[in-house]
XYZ file of N, CA, C and O in Angstrom:
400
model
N 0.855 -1.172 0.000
C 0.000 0.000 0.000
C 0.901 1.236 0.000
O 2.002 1.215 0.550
N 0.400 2.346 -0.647
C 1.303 3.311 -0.887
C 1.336 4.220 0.415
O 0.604 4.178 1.404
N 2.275 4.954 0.154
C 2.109 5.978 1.631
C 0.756 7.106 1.511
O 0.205 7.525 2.529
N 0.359 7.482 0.240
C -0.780 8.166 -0.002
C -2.387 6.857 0.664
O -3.265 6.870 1.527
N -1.955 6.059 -0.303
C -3.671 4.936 0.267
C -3.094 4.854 2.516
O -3.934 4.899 3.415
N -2.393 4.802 2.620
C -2.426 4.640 3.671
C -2.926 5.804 4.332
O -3.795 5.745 5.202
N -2.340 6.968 3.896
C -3.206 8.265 4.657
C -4.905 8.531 4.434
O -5.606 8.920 5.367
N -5.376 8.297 3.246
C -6.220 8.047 2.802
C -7.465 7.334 3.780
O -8.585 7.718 4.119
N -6.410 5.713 4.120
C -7.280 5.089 4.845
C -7.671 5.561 5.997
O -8.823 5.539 6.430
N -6.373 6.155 6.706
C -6.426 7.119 8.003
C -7.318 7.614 8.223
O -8.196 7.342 9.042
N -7.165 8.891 7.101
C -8.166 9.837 6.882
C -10.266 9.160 6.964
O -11.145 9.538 7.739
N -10.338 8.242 5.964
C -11.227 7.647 6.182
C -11.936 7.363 7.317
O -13.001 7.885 7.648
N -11.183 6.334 8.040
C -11.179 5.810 9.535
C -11.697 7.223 10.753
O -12.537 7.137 11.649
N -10.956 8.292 10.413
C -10.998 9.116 11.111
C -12.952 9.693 11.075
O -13.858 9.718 11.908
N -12.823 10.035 9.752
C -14.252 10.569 9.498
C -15.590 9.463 9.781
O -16.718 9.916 9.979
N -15.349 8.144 9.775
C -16.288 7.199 9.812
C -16.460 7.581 11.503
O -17.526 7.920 12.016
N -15.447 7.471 12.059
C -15.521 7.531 13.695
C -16.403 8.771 14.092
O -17.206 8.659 15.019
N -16.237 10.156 13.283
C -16.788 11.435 13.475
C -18.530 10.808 12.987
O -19.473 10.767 13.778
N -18.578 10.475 11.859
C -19.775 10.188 11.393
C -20.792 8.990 13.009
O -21.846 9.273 13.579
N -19.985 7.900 13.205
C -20.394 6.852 13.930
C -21.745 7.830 14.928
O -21.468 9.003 15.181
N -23.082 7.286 15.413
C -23.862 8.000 16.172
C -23.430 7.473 17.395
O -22.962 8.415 18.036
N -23.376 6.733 17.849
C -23.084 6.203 19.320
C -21.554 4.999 19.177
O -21.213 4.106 18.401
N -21.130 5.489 20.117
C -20.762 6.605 20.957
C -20.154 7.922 20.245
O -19.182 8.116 19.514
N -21.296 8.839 20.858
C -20.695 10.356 20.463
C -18.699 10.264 20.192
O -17.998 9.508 20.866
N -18.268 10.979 19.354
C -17.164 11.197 19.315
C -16.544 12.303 20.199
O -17.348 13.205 20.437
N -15.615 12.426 20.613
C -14.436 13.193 21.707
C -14.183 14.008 20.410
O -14.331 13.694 19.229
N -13.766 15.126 20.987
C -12.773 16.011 21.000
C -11.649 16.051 20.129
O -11.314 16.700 19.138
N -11.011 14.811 21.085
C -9.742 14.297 20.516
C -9.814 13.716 19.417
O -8.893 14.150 18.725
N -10.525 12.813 18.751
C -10.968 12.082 18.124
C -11.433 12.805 16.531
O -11.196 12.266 15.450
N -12.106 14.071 16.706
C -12.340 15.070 15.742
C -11.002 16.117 15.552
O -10.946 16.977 14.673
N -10.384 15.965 16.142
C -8.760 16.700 16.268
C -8.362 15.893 15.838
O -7.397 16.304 15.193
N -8.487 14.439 15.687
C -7.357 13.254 15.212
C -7.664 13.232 14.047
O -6.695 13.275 13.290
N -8.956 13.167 13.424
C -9.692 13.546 12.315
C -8.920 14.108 11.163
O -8.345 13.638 10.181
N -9.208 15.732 11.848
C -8.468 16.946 11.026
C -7.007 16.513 10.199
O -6.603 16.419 9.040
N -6.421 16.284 11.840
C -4.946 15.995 11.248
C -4.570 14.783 10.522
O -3.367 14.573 10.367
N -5.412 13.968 10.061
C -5.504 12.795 9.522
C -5.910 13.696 7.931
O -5.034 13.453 7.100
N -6.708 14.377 7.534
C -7.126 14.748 6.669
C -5.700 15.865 5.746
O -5.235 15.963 4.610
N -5.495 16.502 7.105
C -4.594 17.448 6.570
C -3.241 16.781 6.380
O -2.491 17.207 5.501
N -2.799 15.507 7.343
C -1.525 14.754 6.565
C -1.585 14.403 5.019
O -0.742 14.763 4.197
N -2.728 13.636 4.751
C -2.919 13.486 3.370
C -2.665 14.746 2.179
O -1.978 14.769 1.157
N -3.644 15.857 2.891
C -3.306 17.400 2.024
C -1.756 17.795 1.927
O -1.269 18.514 1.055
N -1.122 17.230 2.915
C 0.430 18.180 2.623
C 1.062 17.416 2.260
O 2.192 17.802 1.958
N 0.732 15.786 2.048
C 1.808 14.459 1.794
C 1.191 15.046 0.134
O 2.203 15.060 -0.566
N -0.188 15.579 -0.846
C -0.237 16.218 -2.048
C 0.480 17.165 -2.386
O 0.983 17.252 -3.506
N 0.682 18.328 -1.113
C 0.930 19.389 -1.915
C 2.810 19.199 -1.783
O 3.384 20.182 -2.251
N 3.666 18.217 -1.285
C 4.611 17.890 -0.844
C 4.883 17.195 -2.575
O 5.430 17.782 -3.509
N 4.324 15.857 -2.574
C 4.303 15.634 -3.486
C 4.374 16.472 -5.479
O 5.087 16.299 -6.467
N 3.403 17.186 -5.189
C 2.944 18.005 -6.279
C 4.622 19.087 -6.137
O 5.242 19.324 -7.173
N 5.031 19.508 -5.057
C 6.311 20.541 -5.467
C 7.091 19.911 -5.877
O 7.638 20.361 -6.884
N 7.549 18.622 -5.377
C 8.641 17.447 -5.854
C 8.641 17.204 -7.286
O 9.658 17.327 -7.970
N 7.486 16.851 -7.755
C 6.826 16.011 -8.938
C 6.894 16.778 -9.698
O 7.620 16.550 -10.665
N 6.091 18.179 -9.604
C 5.531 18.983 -10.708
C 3.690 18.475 -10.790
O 2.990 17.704 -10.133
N 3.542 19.060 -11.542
C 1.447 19.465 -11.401
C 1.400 18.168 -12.347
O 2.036 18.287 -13.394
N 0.809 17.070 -12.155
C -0.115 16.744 -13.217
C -1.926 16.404 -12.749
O -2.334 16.118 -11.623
N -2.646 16.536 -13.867
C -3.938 16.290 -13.819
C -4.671 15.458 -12.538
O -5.623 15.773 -11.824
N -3.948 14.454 -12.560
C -4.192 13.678 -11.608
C -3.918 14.005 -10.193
O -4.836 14.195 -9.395
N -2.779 14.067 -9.899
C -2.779 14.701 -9.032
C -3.037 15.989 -8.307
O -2.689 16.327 -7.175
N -3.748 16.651 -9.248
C -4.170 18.540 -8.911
C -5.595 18.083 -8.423
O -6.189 18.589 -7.470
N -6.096 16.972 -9.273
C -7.486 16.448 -8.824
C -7.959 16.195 -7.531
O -8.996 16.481 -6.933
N -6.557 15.362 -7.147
C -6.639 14.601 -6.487
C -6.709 15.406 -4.612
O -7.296 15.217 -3.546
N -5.718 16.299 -5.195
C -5.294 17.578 -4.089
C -6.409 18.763 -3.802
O -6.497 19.480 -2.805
N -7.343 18.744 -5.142
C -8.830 19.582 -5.364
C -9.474 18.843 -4.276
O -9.476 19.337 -3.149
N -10.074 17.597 -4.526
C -10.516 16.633 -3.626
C -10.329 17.232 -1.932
O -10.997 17.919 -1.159
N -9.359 16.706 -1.917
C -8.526 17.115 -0.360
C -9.419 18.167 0.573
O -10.265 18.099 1.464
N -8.566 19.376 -0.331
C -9.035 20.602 0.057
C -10.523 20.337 0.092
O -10.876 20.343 1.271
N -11.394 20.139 -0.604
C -12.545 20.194 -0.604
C -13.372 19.995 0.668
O -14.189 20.630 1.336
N -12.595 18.473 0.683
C -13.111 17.833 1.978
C -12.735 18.531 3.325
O -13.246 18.178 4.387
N -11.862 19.488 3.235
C -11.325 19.963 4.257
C -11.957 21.141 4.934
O -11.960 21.636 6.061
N -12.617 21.431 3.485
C -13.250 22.948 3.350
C -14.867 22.537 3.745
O -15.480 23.371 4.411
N -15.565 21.296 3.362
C -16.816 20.810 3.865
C -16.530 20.272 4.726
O -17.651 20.349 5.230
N -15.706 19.456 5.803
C -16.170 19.100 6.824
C -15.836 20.151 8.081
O -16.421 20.080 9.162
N -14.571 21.359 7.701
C -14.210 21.894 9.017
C -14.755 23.090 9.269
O -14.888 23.581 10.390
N -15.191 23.745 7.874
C -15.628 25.429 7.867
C -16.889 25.621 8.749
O -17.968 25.087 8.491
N -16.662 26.429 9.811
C -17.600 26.873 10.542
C -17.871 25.567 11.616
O -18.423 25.940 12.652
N -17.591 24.172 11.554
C -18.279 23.627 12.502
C -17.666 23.772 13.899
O -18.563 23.888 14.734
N -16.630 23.798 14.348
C -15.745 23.821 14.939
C -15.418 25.436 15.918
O -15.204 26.317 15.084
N -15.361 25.819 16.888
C -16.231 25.315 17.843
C -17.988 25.538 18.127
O -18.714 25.082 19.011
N -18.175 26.128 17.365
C -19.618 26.923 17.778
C -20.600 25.982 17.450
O -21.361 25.745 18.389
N -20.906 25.145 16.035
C -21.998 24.555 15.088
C -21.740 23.137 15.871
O -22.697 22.837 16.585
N -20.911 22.421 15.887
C -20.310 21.100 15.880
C -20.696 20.320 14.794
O -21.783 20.707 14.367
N -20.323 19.547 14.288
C -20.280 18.651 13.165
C -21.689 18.639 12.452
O -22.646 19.047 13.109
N -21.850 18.287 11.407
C -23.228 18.045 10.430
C -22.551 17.080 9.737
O -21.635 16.969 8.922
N -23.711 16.106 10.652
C -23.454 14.336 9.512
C -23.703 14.917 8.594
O -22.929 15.871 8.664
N -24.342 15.042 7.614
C -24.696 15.214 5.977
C -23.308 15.995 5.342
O -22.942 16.077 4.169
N -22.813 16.424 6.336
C -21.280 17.183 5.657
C -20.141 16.168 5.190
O -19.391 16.092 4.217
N -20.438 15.207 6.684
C -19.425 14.311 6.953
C -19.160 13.233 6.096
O -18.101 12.751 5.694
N -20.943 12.809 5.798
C -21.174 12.170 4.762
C -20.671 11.947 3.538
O -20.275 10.919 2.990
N -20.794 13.786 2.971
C -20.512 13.642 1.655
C -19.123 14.022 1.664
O -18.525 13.847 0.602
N -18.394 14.569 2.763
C -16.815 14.514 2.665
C -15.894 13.366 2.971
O -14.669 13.374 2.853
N -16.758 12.244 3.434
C -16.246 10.786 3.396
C -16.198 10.057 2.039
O -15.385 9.238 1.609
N -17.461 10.667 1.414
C -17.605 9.460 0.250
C -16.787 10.442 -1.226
O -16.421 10.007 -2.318
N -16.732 11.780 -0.700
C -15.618 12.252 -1.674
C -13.973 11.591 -1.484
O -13.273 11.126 -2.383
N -13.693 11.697 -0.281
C -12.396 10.991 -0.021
C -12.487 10.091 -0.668
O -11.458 9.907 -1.319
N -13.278 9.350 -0.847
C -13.410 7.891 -0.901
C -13.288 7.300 -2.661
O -12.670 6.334 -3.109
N -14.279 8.487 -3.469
C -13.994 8.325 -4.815
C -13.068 8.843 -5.375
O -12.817 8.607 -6.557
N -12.268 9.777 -4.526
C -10.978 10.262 -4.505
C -9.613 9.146 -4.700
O -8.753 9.340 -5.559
N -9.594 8.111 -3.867
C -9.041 6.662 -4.640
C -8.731 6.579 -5.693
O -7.658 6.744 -6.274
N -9.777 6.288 -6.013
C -9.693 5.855 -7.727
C -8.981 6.870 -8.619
O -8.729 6.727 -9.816
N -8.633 8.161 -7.661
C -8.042 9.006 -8.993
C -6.081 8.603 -8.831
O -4.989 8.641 -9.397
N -6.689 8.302 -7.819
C -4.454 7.806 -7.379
C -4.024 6.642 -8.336
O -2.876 6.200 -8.293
């Protein structure tokens, strides 16, 4: 498994746990989240300076951000999480795969 699918999976794992209804998720756990999400974003944009831009990978790094930008904007501390966010920023990660 590559070092990207492995963050990936991280990342995944992390958001399923945020999503899970019982037991409520910690704190920590939505902090473990983030930084699970954002390792993946900088292991792209790390990548992408090394490499140079291609398609695939700008996609792939679009993705990222995206998810980063729907699951964290505004929830944190005031709103707290919105499954339906979480939702669709899991299953973007997720078809996000297939572009690696």
């Amino acid at each position: 498994m590559s070092a990207e699918a492995e963050a990936r999976s991280a990342a995944l794992a992390s958001l399923d746990r945020l999503i899970a209804v019982a037991p409520p998720a910690t704190v920590e756990e939505a902090m473990q989240a983030l930084k699970d999400v954002v390792a993946l974003r900088d292991m792209l944009v790390a990548e992408r300076r090394s490499r140079g831009a291609t398609a695939a990978l700008d996609s792939r790094l679009a993705c990222v951000n995206a998810v980063l930008s729907l699951t964290w904007s505004g929830a944190v501390p005031t709103s707290g999480f919105r499954r339906e966010r979480l939702e669709r920023a899991r299953a973007a990660l997720q078809d996000s795969e297939a572009m690696a």
